[in-house]
JSON list of C-alpha atoms in Angstrom, two decimals:
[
{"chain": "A", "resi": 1, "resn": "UNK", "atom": "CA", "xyz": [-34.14, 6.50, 101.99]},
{"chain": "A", "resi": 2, "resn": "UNK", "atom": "CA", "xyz": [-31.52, 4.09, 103.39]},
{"chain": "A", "resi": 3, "resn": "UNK", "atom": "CA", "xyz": [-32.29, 4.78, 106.72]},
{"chain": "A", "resi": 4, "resn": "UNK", "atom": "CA", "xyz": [-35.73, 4.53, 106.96]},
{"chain": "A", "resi": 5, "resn": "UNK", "atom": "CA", "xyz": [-34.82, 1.26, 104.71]},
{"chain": "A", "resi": 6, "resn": "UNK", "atom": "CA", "xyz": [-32.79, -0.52, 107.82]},
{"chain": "A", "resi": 7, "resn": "UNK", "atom": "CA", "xyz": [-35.13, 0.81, 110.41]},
{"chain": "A", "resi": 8, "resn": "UNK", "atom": "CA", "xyz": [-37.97, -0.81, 108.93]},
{"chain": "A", "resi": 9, "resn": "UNK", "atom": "CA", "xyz": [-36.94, -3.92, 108.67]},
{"chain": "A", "resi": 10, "resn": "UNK", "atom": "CA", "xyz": [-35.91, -4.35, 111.74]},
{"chain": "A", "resi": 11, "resn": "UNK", "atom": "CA", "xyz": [-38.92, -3.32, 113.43]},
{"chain": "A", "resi": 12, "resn": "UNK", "atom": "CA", "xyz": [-41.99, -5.59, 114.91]},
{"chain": "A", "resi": 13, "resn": "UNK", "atom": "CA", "xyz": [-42.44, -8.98, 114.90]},
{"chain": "A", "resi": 14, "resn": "UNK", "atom": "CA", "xyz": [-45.44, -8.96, 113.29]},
{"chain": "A", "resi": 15, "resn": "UNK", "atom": "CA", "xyz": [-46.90, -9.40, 109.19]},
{"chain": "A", "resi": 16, "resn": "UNK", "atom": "CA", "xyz": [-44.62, -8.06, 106.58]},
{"chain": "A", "resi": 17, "resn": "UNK", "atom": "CA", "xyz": [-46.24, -5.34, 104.51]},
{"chain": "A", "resi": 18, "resn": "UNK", "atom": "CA", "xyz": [-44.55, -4.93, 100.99]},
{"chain": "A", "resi": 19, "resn": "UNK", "atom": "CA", "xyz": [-44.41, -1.45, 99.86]},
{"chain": "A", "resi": 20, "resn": "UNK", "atom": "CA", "xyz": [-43.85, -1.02, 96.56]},
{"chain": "A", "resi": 21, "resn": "UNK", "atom": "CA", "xyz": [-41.05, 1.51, 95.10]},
{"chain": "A", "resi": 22, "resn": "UNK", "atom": "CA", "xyz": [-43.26, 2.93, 92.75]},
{"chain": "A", "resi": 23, "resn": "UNK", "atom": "CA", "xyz": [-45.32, 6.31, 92.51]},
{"chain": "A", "resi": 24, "resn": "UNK", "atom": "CA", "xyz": [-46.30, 8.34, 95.05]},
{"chain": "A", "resi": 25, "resn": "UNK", "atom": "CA", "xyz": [-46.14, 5.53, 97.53]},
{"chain": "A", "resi": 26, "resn": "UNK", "atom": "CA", "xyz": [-42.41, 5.76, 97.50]},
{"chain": "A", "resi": 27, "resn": "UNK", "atom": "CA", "xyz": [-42.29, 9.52, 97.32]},
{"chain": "A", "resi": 28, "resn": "UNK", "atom": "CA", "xyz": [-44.20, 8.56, 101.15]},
{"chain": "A", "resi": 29, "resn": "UNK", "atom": "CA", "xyz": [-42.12, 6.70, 102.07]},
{"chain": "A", "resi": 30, "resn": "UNK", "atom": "CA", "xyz": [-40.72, 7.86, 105.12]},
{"chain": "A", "resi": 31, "resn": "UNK", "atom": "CA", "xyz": [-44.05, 8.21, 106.21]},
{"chain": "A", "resi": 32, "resn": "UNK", "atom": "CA", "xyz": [-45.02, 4.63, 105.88]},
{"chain": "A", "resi": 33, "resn": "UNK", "atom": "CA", "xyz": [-42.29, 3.30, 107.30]},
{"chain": "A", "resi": 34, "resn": "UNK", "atom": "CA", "xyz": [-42.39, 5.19, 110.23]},
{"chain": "A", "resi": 35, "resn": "UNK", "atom": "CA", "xyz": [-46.33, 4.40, 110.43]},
{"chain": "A", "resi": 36, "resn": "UNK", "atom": "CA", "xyz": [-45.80, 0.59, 110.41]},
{"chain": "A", "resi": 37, "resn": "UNK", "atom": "CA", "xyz": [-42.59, 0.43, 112.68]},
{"chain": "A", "resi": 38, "resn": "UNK", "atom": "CA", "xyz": [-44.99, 2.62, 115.35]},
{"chain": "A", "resi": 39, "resn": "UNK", "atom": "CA", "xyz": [-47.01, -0.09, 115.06]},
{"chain": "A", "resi": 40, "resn": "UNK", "atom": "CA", "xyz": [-44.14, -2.70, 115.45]},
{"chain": "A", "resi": 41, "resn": "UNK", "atom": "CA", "xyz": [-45.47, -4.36, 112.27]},
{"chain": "A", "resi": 42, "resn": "UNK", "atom": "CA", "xyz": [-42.22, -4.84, 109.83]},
{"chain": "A", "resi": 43, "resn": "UNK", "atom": "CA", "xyz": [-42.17, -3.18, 106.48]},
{"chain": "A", "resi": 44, "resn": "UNK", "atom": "CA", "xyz": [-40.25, -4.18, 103.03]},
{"chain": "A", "resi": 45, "resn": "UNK", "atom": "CA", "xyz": [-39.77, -2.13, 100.42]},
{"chain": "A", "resi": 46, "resn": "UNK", "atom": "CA", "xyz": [-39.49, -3.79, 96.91]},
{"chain": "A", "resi": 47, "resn": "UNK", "atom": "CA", "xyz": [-36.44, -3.46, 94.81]},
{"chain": "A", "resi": 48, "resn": "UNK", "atom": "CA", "xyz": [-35.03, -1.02, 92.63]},
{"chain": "A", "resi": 49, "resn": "UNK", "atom": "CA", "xyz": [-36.44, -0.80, 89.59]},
{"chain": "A", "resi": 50, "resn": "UNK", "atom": "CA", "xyz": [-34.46, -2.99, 86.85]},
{"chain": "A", "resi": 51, "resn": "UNK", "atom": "CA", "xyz": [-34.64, -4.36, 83.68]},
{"chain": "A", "resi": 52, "resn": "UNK", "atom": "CA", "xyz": [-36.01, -6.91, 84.90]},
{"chain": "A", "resi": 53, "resn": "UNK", "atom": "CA", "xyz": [-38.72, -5.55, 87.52]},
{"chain": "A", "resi": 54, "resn": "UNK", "atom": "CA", "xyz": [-39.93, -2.96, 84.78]},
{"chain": "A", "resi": 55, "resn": "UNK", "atom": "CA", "xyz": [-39.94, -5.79, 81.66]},
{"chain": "A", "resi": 56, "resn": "UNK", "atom": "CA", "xyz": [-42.36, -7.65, 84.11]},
{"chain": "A", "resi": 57, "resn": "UNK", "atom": "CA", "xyz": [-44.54, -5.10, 85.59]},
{"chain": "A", "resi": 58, "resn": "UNK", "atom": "CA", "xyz": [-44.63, -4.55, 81.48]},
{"chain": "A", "resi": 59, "resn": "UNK", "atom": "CA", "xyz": [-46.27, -8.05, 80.97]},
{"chain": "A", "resi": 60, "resn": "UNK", "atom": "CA", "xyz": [-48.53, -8.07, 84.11]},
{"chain": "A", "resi": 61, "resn": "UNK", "atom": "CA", "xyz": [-50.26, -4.90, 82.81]},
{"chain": "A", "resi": 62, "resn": "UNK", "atom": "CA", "xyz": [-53.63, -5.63, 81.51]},
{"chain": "A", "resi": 63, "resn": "UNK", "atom": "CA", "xyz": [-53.66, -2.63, 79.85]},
{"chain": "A", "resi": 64, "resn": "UNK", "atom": "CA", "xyz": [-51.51, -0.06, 78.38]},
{"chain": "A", "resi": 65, "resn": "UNK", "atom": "CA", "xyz": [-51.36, 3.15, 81.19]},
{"chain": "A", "resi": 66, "resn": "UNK", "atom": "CA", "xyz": [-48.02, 5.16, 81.44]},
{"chain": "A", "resi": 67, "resn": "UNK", "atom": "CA", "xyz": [-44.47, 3.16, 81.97]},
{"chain": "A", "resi": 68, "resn": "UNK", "atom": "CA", "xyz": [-44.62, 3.89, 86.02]},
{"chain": "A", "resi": 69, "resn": "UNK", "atom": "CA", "xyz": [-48.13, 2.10, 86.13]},
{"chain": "A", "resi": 70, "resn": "UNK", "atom": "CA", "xyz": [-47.26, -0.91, 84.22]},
{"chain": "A", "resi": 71, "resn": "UNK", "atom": "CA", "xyz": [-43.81, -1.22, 86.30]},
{"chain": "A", "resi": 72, "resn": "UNK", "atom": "CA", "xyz": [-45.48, -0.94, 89.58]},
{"chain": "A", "resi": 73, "resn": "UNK", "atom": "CA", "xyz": [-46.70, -4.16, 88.61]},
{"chain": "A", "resi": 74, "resn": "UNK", "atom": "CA", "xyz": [-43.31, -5.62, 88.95]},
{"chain": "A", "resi": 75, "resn": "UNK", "atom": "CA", "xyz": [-42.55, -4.18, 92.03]},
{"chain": "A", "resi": 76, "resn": "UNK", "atom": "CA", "xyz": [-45.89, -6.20, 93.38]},
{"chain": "A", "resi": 77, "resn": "UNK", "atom": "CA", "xyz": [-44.80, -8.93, 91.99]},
{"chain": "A", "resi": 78, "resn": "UNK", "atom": "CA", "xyz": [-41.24, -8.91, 93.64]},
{"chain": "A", "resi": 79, "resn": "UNK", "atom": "CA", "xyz": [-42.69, -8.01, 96.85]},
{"chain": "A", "resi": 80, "resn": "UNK", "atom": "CA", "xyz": [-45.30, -11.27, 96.46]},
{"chain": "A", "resi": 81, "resn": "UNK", "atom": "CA", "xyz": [-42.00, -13.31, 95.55]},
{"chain": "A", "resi": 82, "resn": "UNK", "atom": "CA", "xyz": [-40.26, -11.83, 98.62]},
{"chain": "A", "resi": 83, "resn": "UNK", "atom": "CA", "xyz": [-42.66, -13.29, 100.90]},
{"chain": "A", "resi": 84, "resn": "UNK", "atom": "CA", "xyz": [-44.32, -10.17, 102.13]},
{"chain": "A", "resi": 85, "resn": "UNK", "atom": "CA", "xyz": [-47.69, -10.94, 104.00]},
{"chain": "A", "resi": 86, "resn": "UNK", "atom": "CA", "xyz": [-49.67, -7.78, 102.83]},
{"chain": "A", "resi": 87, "resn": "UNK", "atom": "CA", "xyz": [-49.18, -5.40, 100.01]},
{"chain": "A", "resi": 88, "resn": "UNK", "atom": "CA", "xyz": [-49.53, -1.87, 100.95]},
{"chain": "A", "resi": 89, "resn": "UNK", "atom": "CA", "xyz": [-51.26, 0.09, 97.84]},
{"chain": "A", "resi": 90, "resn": "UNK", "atom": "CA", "xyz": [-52.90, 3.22, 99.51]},
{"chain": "A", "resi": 91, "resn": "UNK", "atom": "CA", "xyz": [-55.23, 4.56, 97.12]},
{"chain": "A", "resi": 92, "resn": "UNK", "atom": "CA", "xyz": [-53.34, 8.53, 97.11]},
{"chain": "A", "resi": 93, "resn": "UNK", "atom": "CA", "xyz": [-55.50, 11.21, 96.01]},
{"chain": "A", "resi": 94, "resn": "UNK", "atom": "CA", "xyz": [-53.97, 14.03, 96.70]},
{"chain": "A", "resi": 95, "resn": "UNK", "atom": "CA", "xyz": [-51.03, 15.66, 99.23]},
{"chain": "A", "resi": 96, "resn": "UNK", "atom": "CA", "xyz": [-49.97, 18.07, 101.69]},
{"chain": "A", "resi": 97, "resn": "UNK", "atom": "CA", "xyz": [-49.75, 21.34, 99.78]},
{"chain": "A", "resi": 98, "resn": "UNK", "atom": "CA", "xyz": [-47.39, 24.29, 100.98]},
{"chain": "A", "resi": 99, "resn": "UNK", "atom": "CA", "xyz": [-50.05, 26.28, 100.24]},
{"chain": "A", "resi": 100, "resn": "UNK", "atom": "CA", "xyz": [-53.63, 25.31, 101.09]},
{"chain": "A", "resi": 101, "resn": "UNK", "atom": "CA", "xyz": [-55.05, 27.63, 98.06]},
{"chain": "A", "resi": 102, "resn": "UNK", "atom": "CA", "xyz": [-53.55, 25.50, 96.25]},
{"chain": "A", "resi": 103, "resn": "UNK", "atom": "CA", "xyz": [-54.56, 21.97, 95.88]},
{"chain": "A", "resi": 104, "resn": "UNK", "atom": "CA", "xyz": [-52.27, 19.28, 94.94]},
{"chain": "A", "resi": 105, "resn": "UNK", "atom": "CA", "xyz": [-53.90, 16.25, 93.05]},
{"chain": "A", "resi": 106, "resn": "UNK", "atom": "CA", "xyz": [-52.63, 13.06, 91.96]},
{"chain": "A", "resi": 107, "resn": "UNK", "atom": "CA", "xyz": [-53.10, 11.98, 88.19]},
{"chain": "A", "resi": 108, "resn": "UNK", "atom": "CA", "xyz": [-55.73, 9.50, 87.69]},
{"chain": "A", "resi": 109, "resn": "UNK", "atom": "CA", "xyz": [-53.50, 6.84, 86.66]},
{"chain": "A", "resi": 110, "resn": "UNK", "atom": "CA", "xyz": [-51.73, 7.45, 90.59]},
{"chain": "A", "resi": 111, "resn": "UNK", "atom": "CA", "xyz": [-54.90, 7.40, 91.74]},
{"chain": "A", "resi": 112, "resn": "UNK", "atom": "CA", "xyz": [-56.41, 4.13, 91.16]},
{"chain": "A", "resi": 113, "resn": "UNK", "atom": "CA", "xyz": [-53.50, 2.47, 90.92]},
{"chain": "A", "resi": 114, "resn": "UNK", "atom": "CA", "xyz": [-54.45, -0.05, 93.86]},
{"chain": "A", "resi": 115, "resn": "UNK", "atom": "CA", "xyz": [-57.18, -1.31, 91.99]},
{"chain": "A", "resi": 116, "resn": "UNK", "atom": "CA", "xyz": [-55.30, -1.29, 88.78]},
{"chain": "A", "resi": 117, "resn": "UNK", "atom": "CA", "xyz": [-52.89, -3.46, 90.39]},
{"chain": "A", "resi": 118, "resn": "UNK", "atom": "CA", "xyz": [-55.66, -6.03, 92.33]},
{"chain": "A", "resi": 119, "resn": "UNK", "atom": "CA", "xyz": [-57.43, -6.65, 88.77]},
{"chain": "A", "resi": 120, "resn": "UNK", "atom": "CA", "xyz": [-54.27, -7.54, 87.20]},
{"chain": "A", "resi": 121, "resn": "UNK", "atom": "CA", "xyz": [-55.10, -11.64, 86.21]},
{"chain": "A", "resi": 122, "resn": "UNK", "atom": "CA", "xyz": [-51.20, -12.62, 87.59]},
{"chain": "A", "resi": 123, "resn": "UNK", "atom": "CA", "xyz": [-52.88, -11.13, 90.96]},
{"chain": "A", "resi": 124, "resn": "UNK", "atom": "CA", "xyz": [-56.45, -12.05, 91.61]},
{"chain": "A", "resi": 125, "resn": "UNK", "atom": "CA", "xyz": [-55.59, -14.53, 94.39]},
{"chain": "A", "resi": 126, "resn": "UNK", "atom": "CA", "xyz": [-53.58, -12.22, 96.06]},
{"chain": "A", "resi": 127, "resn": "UNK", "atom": "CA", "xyz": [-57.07, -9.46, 96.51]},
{"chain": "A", "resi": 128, "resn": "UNK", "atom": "CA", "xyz": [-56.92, -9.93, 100.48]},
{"chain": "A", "resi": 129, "resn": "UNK", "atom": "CA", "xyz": [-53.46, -9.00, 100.55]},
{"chain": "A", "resi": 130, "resn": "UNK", "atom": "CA", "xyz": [-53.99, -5.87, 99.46]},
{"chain": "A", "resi": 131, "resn": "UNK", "atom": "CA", "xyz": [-54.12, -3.06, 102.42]},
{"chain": "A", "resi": 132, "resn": "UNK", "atom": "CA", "xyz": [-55.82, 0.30, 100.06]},
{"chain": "A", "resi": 133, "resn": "UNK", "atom": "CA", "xyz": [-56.93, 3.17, 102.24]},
{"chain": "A", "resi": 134, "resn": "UNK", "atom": "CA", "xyz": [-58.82, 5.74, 100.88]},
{"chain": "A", "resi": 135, "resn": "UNK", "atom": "CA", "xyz": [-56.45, 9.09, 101.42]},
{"chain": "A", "resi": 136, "resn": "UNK", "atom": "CA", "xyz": [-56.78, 12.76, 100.79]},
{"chain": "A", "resi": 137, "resn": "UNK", "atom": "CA", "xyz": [-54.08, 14.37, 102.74]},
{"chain": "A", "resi": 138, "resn": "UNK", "atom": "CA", "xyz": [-55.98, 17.81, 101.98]},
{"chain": "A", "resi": 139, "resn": "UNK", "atom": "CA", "xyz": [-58.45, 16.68, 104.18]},
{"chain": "A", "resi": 140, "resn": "UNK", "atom": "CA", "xyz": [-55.98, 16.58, 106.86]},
{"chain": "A", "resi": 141, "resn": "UNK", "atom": "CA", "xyz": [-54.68, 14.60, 109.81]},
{"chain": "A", "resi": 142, "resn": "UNK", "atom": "CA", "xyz": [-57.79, 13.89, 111.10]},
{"chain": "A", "resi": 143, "resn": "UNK", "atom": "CA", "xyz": [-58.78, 12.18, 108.12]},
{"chain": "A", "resi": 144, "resn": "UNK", "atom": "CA", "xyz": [-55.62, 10.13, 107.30]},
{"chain": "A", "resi": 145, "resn": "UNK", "atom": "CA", "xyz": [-56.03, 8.74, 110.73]},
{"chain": "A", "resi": 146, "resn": "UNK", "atom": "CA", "xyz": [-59.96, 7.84, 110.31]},
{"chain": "A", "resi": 147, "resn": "UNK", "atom": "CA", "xyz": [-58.77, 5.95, 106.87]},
{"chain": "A", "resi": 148, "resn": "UNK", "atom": "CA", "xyz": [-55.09, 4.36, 108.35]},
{"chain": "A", "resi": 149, "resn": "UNK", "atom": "CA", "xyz": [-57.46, 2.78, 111.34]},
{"chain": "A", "resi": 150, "resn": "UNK", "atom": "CA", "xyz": [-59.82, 1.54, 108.97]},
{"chain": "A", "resi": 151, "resn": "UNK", "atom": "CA", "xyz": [-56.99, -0.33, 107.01]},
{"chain": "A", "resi": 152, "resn": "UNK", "atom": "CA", "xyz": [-55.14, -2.00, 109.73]},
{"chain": "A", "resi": 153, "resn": "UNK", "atom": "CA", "xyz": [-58.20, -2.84, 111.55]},
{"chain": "A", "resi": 154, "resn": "UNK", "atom": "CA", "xyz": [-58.13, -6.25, 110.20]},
{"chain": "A", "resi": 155, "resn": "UNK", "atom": "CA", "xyz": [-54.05, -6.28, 111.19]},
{"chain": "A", "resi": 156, "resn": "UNK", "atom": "CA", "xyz": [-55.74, -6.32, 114.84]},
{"chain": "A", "resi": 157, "resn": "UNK", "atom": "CA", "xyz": [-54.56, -3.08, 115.50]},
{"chain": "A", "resi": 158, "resn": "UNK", "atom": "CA", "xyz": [-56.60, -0.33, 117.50]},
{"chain": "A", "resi": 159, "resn": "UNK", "atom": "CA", "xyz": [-57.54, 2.96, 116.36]},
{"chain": "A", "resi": 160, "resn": "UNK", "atom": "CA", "xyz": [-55.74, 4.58, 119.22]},
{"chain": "A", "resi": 161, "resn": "UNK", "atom": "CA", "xyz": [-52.12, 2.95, 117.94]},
{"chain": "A", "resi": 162, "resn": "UNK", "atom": "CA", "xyz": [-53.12, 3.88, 114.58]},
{"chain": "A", "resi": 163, "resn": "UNK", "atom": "CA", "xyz": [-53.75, 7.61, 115.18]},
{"chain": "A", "resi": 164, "resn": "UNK", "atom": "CA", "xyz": [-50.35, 7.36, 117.19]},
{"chain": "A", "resi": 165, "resn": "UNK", "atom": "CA", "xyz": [-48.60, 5.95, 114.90]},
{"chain": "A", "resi": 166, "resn": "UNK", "atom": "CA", "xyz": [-49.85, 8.24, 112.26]},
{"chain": "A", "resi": 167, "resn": "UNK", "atom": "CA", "xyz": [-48.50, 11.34, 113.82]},
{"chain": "A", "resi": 168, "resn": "UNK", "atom": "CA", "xyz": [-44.93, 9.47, 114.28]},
{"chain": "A", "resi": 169, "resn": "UNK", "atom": "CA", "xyz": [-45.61, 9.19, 110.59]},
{"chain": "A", "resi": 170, "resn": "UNK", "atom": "CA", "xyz": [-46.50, 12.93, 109.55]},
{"chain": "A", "resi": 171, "resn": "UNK", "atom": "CA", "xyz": [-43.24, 14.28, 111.76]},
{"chain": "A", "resi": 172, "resn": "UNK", "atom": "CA", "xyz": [-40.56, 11.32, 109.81]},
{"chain": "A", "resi": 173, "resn": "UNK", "atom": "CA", "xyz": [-42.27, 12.61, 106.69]},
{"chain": "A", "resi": 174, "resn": "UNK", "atom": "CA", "xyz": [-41.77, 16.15, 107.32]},
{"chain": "A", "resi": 175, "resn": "UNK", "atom": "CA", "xyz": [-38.28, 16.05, 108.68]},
{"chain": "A", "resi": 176, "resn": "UNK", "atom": "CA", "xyz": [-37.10, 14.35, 105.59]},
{"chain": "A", "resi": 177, "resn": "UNK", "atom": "CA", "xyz": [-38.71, 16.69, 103.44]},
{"chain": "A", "resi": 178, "resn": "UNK", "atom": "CA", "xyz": [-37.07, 19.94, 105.37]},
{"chain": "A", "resi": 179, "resn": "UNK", "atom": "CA", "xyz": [-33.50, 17.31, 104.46]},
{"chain": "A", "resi": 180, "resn": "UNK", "atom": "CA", "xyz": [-34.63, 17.97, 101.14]},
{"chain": "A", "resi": 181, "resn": "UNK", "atom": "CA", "xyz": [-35.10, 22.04, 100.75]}
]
């Protein structure tokens, strides 16, 4: 992930969207990247997790969900203290599936993590930071570019750069995944 690390951050001049290193976000995260440096808007991905990051996310939790839940919490909050402008939290419900007979869902917890994460109290004033499309990768391409569009509307970017940018996204996501078999 290195790589798409470096070329992130130097990319774009524009807002700084935090992506946190938790869940299936990061599992995407080739994508992303490559979707916001199309753009030319930077992106920063939060830390590893730690002691620290997890202990944290731990205490931010409102509630009690599974470990990964409560320490994507810390991984908002170190993107906050980083000084990232927006906090990308797509709301994932499923993925790509190597065999469309065969659907592949998120768990529920994955699922609404976004808004998990936006009721937290430690993060109420920080609601219009949050950028949470609505994705079903199932649906395919089409869709993810409909809901993409809709988020970064309010980043003043056009649905034309978004769709764009989206398929730079889909062909960095699928050449590190052919790295990876």
């Amino acid at each position: 992930m290195a790589g798409y690390e470096a070329a992130a951050l130097g990319a774009g001049s524009g807002p700084v969207i935090g992506i946190p290193r938790a869940m299936s976000t990061f599992d995407l995260y080739p994508f992303w990247s490559a979707y916001f440096s199309a753009l030319g808007l930077r992106s920063v991905l939060s830390p590893p997790t730690s002691a620290r990051v997890a202990a944290l996310g731990c205490e931010l939790a409102i509630a009690q969900p599974c470990f990964p839940i409560q320490v994507a919490h810390g991984h908002i909050d170190a993107l906050l203290r980083a000084g990232a402008d927006y906090l990308f939290t797509p709301n994932l419900l499923d993925a790509e599936s190597m065999d469309p007979a065969t659907p592949a869902h998120f768990c529920p917890w994955n699922q609404t993590l976004p808004f998990v994460l936006r009721s937290a109290p430690a993060f109420e004033g920080d609601s219009e930071r949050f950028l949470t499309p609505g994705l079903h990768f199932q649906l395919g391409r089409e869709h993810v570019k409909k809901a993409m569009a809709e988020c970064v509307r309010r980043l003043g970017v056009d649905s034309g750069a978004s769709g764009r940018a989206v398929d730079v996204a889909y062909a960095a996501q699928h050449g590190f995944q052919s790295q990876l078999l």
